[in-house]
C-alpha positions as a printed NumPy array, in Angstrom:
array([[  0.   ,   0.   ,   0.   ],
       [  1.197,   3.522,  -0.771],
       [  1.131,   6.355,   1.73 ],
       [ -1.989,   8.524,   1.836],
       [ -1.678,  11.631,  -0.32 ],
       [ -3.489,  14.952,  -0.122],
       [ -2.324,  16.657,  -3.325],
       [ -2.926,  16.155,  -7.044],
       [  0.244,  16.531,  -9.147],
       [ -0.711,  17.242, -12.788],
       [  1.533,  15.57 , -15.345],
       [  3.286,  13.249, -12.886],
       [  2.929,   9.482, -12.668],
       [ -0.203,   8.741, -10.605],
       [ -0.312,   5.435,  -8.748],
       [ -3.245,   3.72 ,  -7.07 ],
       [ -3.266,   2.693,  -3.402],
       [ -1.459,  -0.542,  -4.316],
       [  1.386,   1.426,  -5.904],
       [  0.457,   0.594,  -9.514],
       [  0.099,   3.134, -12.314],
       [ -3.547,   4.167, -12.707],
       [ -5.053,   3.002, -16.009],
       [ -8.247,   5.002, -16.62 ],
       [ -7.57 ,   6.947, -19.806],
       [-10.094,   9.   , -21.72 ],
       [-11.767,   8.88 , -18.35 ],
       [-14.633,  10.328, -16.366],
       [-15.846,  10.367, -12.767],
       [-19.282,   9.42 , -11.477],
       [-20.274,   9.979,  -7.833],
       [-22.424,   7.303,  -6.157],
       [-23.487,   7.508,  -2.492],
       [-20.532,   9.657,  -1.468],
       [-17.913,   7.626,  -3.321],
       [-16.2  ,   8.766,  -6.505],
       [-15.611,   6.268,  -9.3  ],
       [-12.968,   7.115, -11.911],
       [-13.127,   4.836, -14.939],
       [-11.504,   4.769, -18.368],
       [ -9.514,   2.823, -20.928],
       [ -7.116,   0.287, -19.457],
       [ -3.888,   0.737, -21.444],
       [ -1.603,  -1.44 , -19.314],
       [ -0.908,  -3.814, -22.238],
       [ -0.941,  -1.177, -25.017],
       [  2.79 ,  -1.073, -25.661],
       [  4.283,  -0.439, -29.128],
       [  4.027,  -3.52 , -31.346],
       [  1.608,  -5.338, -29.032],
       [ -1.39 ,  -4.91 , -31.332],
       [ -3.427,  -4.201, -28.193],
       [ -5.392,  -0.959, -28.207],
       [ -7.109,  -1.565, -24.876],
       [ -7.567,  -4.155, -22.161],
       [-11.107,  -3.273, -21.132],
       [-12.53 ,  -0.507, -18.949],
       [-10.914,  -0.191, -15.53 ],
       [-12.411,   1.582, -12.509],
       [-11.028,   3.102,  -9.308],
       [-12.828,   4.397,  -6.225],
       [-12.002,   7.244,  -3.853],
       [-13.548,   9.428,  -1.183],
       [-11.167,  12.376,  -1.706],
       [-10.346,  12.401,  -5.474],
       [ -6.659,  11.974,  -4.633],
       [ -6.185,   8.415,  -3.34 ],
       [ -7.657,   5.803,  -5.683],
       [ -8.294,   2.108,  -5.051],
       [ -8.307,  -0.279,  -7.996],
       [-11.747,  -1.894,  -8.388],
       [-10.723,  -3.95 , -11.4  ],
       [-12.102,  -4.331, -14.901],
       [-15.764,  -3.35 , -14.902],
       [-15.97 ,  -4.084, -18.644],
       [-13.385,  -6.754, -19.539],
       [-11.882,  -7.237, -22.998],
       [-13.064, -10.097, -25.201],
       [ -9.81 , -11.507, -26.615],
       [-11.463, -14.655, -28.03 ],
       [-13.938, -12.82 , -30.289],
       [-12.328, -10.92 , -33.165],
       [-15.732,  -9.548, -34.198],
       [-16.385,  -7.971, -30.804],
       [-16.03 ,  -4.214, -30.227],
       [-14.23 ,  -5.282, -27.033],
       [-11.573,  -7.275, -28.907],
       [ -8.235,  -5.886, -27.644],
       [ -7.128,  -4.572, -31.052],
       [-10.441,  -2.763, -31.62 ],
       [-10.091,   0.987, -31.111],
       [-12.3  ,   1.28 , -28.024],
       [-12.118,   4.797, -26.551],
       [-13.549,   7.2  , -24.   ],
       [-16.179,   5.234, -22.033],
       [-18.922,   7.324, -20.435],
       [-21.337,   6.075, -17.769],
       [-24.553,   7.811, -16.7  ],
       [-27.23 ,   6.739, -14.259],
       [-30.845,   6.518, -15.417],
       [-33.163,   7.386, -12.492],
       [-36.175,   6.03 , -14.387],
       [-34.818,   2.553, -15.215],
       [-32.363,   2.504, -12.271],
       [-29.667,   1.304, -14.643],
       [-26.126,   2.497, -15.248],
       [-25.686,   3.026, -18.977],
       [-22.242,   2.958, -20.595],
       [-21.46 ,   4.118, -24.131],
       [-18.197,   3.233, -25.86 ],
       [-16.714,   4.67 , -29.034],
       [-15.022,   2.056, -31.234],
       [-12.847,   3.003, -34.212],
       [-12.46 ,   0.882, -37.322],
       [-10.286,   1.261, -40.416],
       [-11.342,   3.954, -42.854],
       [-12.336,   6.586, -40.291],
       [-15.451,   4.6  , -39.367],
       [-16.354,   5.147, -35.737],
       [-19.342,   3.479, -34.099],
       [-20.841,   3.052, -30.657],
       [-21.492,   0.142, -28.316],
       [-23.978,   0.504, -25.436],
       [-24.047,  -1.543, -22.227],
       [-26.159,  -1.473, -19.041],
       [-25.696,  -2.62 , -15.442],
       [-27.526,  -2.555, -12.114],
       [-24.386,  -1.426, -10.274],
       [-21.74 ,   1.084, -11.328],
       [-19.098,  -1.645, -10.969],
       [-21.054,  -4.025, -13.184],
       [-21.427,  -6.579, -14.507],
       [-22.363,  -4.781, -17.743],
       [-24.509,  -6.398, -20.432],
       [-24.232,  -5.297, -24.051],
       [-27.449,  -3.843, -25.465],
       [-26.234,  -2.615, -28.868],
       [-23.076,  -3.205, -30.902],
       [-21.723,  -1.166, -33.824],
       [-24.379,   1.545, -33.555],
       [-24.176,   4.377, -36.096],
       [-26.254,   7.024, -34.302],
       [-28.327,   9.051, -36.751],
       [-26.566,   7.07 , -39.486],
       [-23.356,   8.982, -38.762],
       [-19.792,   8.001, -37.98 ],
       [-19.648,   9.012, -34.308],
       [-16.307,   9.84 , -32.705],
       [-15.339,  11.356, -29.348],
       [-18.356,  12.121, -27.187],
       [-19.829,  13.079, -23.84 ],
       [-23.098,  12.085, -22.158],
       [-25.176,  14.534, -20.128],
       [-28.208,  14.037, -17.873],
       [-30.386,  16.992, -16.926],
       [-30.483,  17.061, -13.106],
       [-34.118,  18.217, -13.003],
       [-36.082,  15.986, -15.367],
       [-33.566,  13.226, -16.143],
       [-33.53 ,  13.86 , -19.896],
       [-30.208,  12.806, -21.46 ],
       [-28.11 ,  14.148, -24.313],
       [-25.287,  12.752, -26.429],
       [-22.576,  15.174, -27.635],
       [-20.386,  13.642, -30.338],
       [-17.988,  14.478, -33.105],
       [-19.4  ,  13.612, -36.505],
       [-16.059,  12.326, -37.704],
       [-13.994,  14.898, -39.587],
       [-16.987,  17.213, -39.961],
       [-18.878,  18.856, -37.06 ],
       [-20.207,  18.423, -33.533],
       [-23.651,  16.893, -32.975],
       [-25.95 ,  17.25 , -29.963],
       [-28.546,  14.453, -29.992],
       [-31.394,  13.638, -27.614],
       [-31.231,  10.167, -26.057],
       [-34.21 ,   7.858, -25.675],
       [-35.796,   7.519, -22.247],
       [-33.678,   4.453, -21.454],
       [-30.465,   6.262, -22.62 ],
       [-29.493,   3.405, -24.962],
       [-30.177,   5.095, -28.328],
       [-30.902,   8.433, -29.975],
       [-34.42 ,   9.705, -30.656],
       [-33.646,  11.31 , -34.002],
       [-33.749,  14.896, -32.756],
       [-30.374,  16.615, -32.998],
       [-28.552,  19.888, -33.689],
       [-25.221,  20.618, -35.417],
       [-22.377,  22.889, -34.273],
       [-18.864,  24.075, -35.166],
       [-18.728,  22.839, -38.808],
       [-15.179,  22.611, -40.167],
       [-13.773,  21.437, -43.53 ],
       [-11.156,  18.964, -42.241],
       [ -8.883,  17.994, -39.355],
       [ -7.063,  19.492, -37.501],
       [ -9.762,  22.189, -37.377],
       [-12.665,  19.814, -36.621],
       [-13.606,  19.862, -32.934],
       [-13.47 ,  16.59 , -31.013],
       [-13.246,  15.397, -27.391],
       [-16.278,  17.403, -26.202],
       [-16.342,  17.93 , -22.427],
       [-19.634,  19.374, -21.144],
       [-20.481,  21.123, -17.893],
       [-23.19 ,  23.484, -16.648],
       [-22.798,  26.524, -14.396],
       [-25.21 ,  29.312, -13.463],
       [-27.822,  28.004, -15.926],
       [-25.334,  28.166, -18.789],
       [-24.134,  25.217, -20.825],
       [-20.424,  24.931, -21.617],
       [-18.341,  22.809, -23.954],
       [-14.579,  22.524, -24.08 ],
       [-13.325,  20.764, -27.199],
       [-10.047,  19.782, -28.816],
       [ -8.762,  20.063, -32.352],
       [ -8.14 ,  16.815, -34.241],
       [ -4.429,  15.954, -34.048],
       [ -4.533,  12.387, -32.759],
       [ -2.392,  11.86 , -29.667],
       [ -0.575,  15.164, -30.232],
       [ -1.941,  17.963, -28.037],
       [ -3.381,  21.166, -29.446],
       [ -5.231,  24.281, -28.225],
       [ -8.582,  23.658, -26.57 ],
       [-11.602,  25.833, -27.297],
       [-14.462,  26.73 , -24.957],
       [-17.999,  27.704, -25.916],
       [-21.18 ,  28.646, -24.053],
       [-24.919,  28.452, -24.753],
       [-28.243,  29.098, -23.063],
       [-29.525,  25.566, -23.772],
       [-28.218,  22.055, -24.404],
       [-28.712,  22.452, -28.146],
       [-27.181,  25.912, -28.349],
       [-26.412,  27.886, -30.388],
       [-22.934,  27.969, -28.878],
       [-20.769,  31.09 , -28.735],
       [-17.041,  30.402, -28.935],
       [-15.094,  31.935, -26.037],
       [-11.562,  30.96 , -27.06 ],
       [ -8.74 ,  28.888, -25.568],
       [ -9.377,  28.232, -21.855],
       [ -5.597,  27.836, -21.345],
       [ -4.529,  31.455, -22.034],
       [ -1.27 ,  31.212, -20.049],
       [ -0.025,  28.123, -21.933],
       [  2.63 ,  29.451, -24.326],
       [  3.017,  26.002, -25.946],
       [ -0.586,  26.087, -27.221],
       [ -1.077,  22.443, -26.24 ],
       [ -3.594,  22.652, -23.383],
       [ -0.624,  22.027, -21.063],
       [  0.317,  19.026, -23.211],
       [ -2.98 ,  17.244, -22.661],
       [ -6.372,  16.514, -24.137],
       [ -9.439,  16.851, -21.928],
       [-11.682,  13.825, -21.544],
       [-14.335,  15.287, -19.22 ],
       [-15.084,  17.963, -16.651],
       [-16.241,  16.937, -13.192],
       [-18.332,  19.201, -10.966],
       [-17.432,  18.407,  -7.371],
       [-20.753,  17.826,  -5.596],
       [-19.386,  18.792,  -2.189],
       [-17.66 ,  22.056,  -3.146],
       [-19.257,  25.378,  -3.922],
       [-17.641,  26.091,  -7.283],
       [-15.036,  23.422,  -8.031],
       [-14.94 ,  22.116, -11.589],
       [-12.072,  19.78 , -12.473],
       [-10.796,  19.375, -16.029],
       [ -9.656,  15.765, -16.476],
       [ -7.029,  15.381, -19.19 ],
       [ -4.669,  12.763, -20.613],
       [ -1.046,  13.495, -21.418],
       [ -0.778,  10.834, -24.079],
       [  2.809,  11.715, -24.975],
       [  4.666,  12.496, -21.737],
       [  7.964,  12.651, -23.632],
       [  6.636,  15.186, -26.137],
       [  6.748,  18.642, -24.576],
       [  7.163,  20.649, -27.787],
       [  4.86 ,  23.452, -28.902],
       [  1.681,  22.542, -30.77 ],
       [  2.491,  24.195, -34.099],
       [  4.41 ,  21.348, -35.77 ],
       [  1.821,  18.639, -35.142],
       [ -0.99 ,  20.972, -36.202],
       [  0.769,  21.713, -39.499],
       [  1.43 ,  18.026, -40.187],
       [ -2.222,  17.117, -39.648],
       [ -3.289,  20.054, -41.823],
       [ -1.159,  18.677, -44.654],
       [ -2.207,  15.061, -44.085],
       [ -5.92 ,  15.875, -44.353],
       [ -5.588,  18.44 , -47.149],
       [ -7.965,  18.078, -50.143],
       [ -6.742,  15.434, -52.556],
       [ -4.833,  13.441, -49.921],
       [ -5.775,   9.926, -48.807],
       [ -6.382,  10.737, -45.155],
       [ -6.867,   7.05 , -44.262],
       [ -3.162,   6.381, -44.814],
       [ -1.436,   5.893, -41.432],
       [  0.718,   8.653, -40.035],
       [  4.151,   7.248, -39.251],
       [  4.659,   9.184, -36.033],
       [  1.941,   7.076, -34.386],
       [  3.814,   3.811, -34.869],
       [  5.648,   3.956, -31.532],
       [  3.215,   5.795, -29.272],
       [  3.264,   4.05 , -25.886],
       [ -0.114,   4.784, -24.29 ],
       [  0.663,   2.421, -21.388],
       [  2.792,   5.204, -19.846],
       [  0.441,   8.113, -20.555],
       [ -0.057,  10.469, -17.617],
       [ -2.945,  12.613, -16.373],
       [ -3.342,  16.365, -16.161],
       [ -6.128,  17.306, -13.761],
       [ -6.567,  21.03 , -13.177],
       [ -9.268,  23.166, -11.531],
       [-11.255,  25.7  , -13.513],
       [-11.676,  29.283, -12.413],
       [-14.06 ,  31.769, -14.017],
       [-13.382,  35.224, -15.376],
       [-17.001,  36.345, -15.359],
       [-18.66 ,  33.582, -17.389],
       [-15.439,  32.543, -19.155],
       [-13.729,  29.348, -17.95 ],
       [ -9.975,  29.571, -17.383],
       [ -7.582,  26.677, -16.733],
       [ -4.226,  27.612, -15.23 ],
       [ -1.234,  25.458, -14.386],
       [ -0.634,  24.189, -10.851],
       [  2.372,  22.049,  -9.969],
       [  0.155,  20.633,  -7.239],
       [ -3.251,  21.399,  -5.754],
       [ -5.891,  19.933,  -3.454],
       [ -9.696,  19.757,  -3.619],
       [ -9.585,  20.507,   0.121],
       [ -8.544,  24.075,  -0.706],
       [-12.03 ,  24.806,  -2.062],
       [-15.026,  25.975,  -0.051],
       [-17.61 ,  23.38 ,   0.892],
       [-21.052,  23.688,  -0.683]])
């Protein structure tokens, strides 16, 4: 067992209470009965040349957001079924779990990438946040679209749910979910249209504050970090007004060398919002201009954008780190500043 900690150290190796590197990438937090559950992609076996993209969805629990206990694989891989979206070489990313107060089920959506920029969804349900999870739908193309990075949102008043996703290489979609949260109704809105990566917005992270709806998104440069962009609206479906880069003090223009996966509103603090990010390339601390230019050229009109980019051949996601930082607000504008270390205890109780 490791010693109890009281500080979060962004960008440093983060171990669980057994002393092992935490594996919850592209992750989110859900609070259940006073306990926090941090879950995400388990990349422990995703070393260069392994052919393993993921080894299931792993979950950790905590009561302070600093010390995390490994609760194991809540959605295990399916290494014996090559047709499964949970096959280890399938590009399973960014799990999101929401609780349905009407069905009393936990609903998990997974994004799964296939060759040719095809990205589809798999939906699972469980009676307990730790599972076991049962697959409801495989290879879903919501609204007939290729659906990439996403976030799930539940209205705290009436329980209506929304699905924010990147229509791959095109625009951002906000879609209403069915009452059981396992599919889309058909009603949706479109936002932030762009002609090609790296301009297309992905990795949407939603939060609400003072009756306003916020999104922080990333550009599309794969594992290479780029400037984030925040936007605000008066309703879930917008229209959204772009506010700019929420990392104004980051001279590298890389969102402090990370990509956000979600934003967690601390239920016990008055105004603490935590931006959860992955530092996929801890050895790459360059500025963001070179990667942005290379993606701009790779996806230029007339190019075969499905050709692999060589710089991804030796990315080692098994050693990716986390960058968790608190938000502050300049009026209604979210700002994320660097902290070498910080503690949720420093914030006023609700």
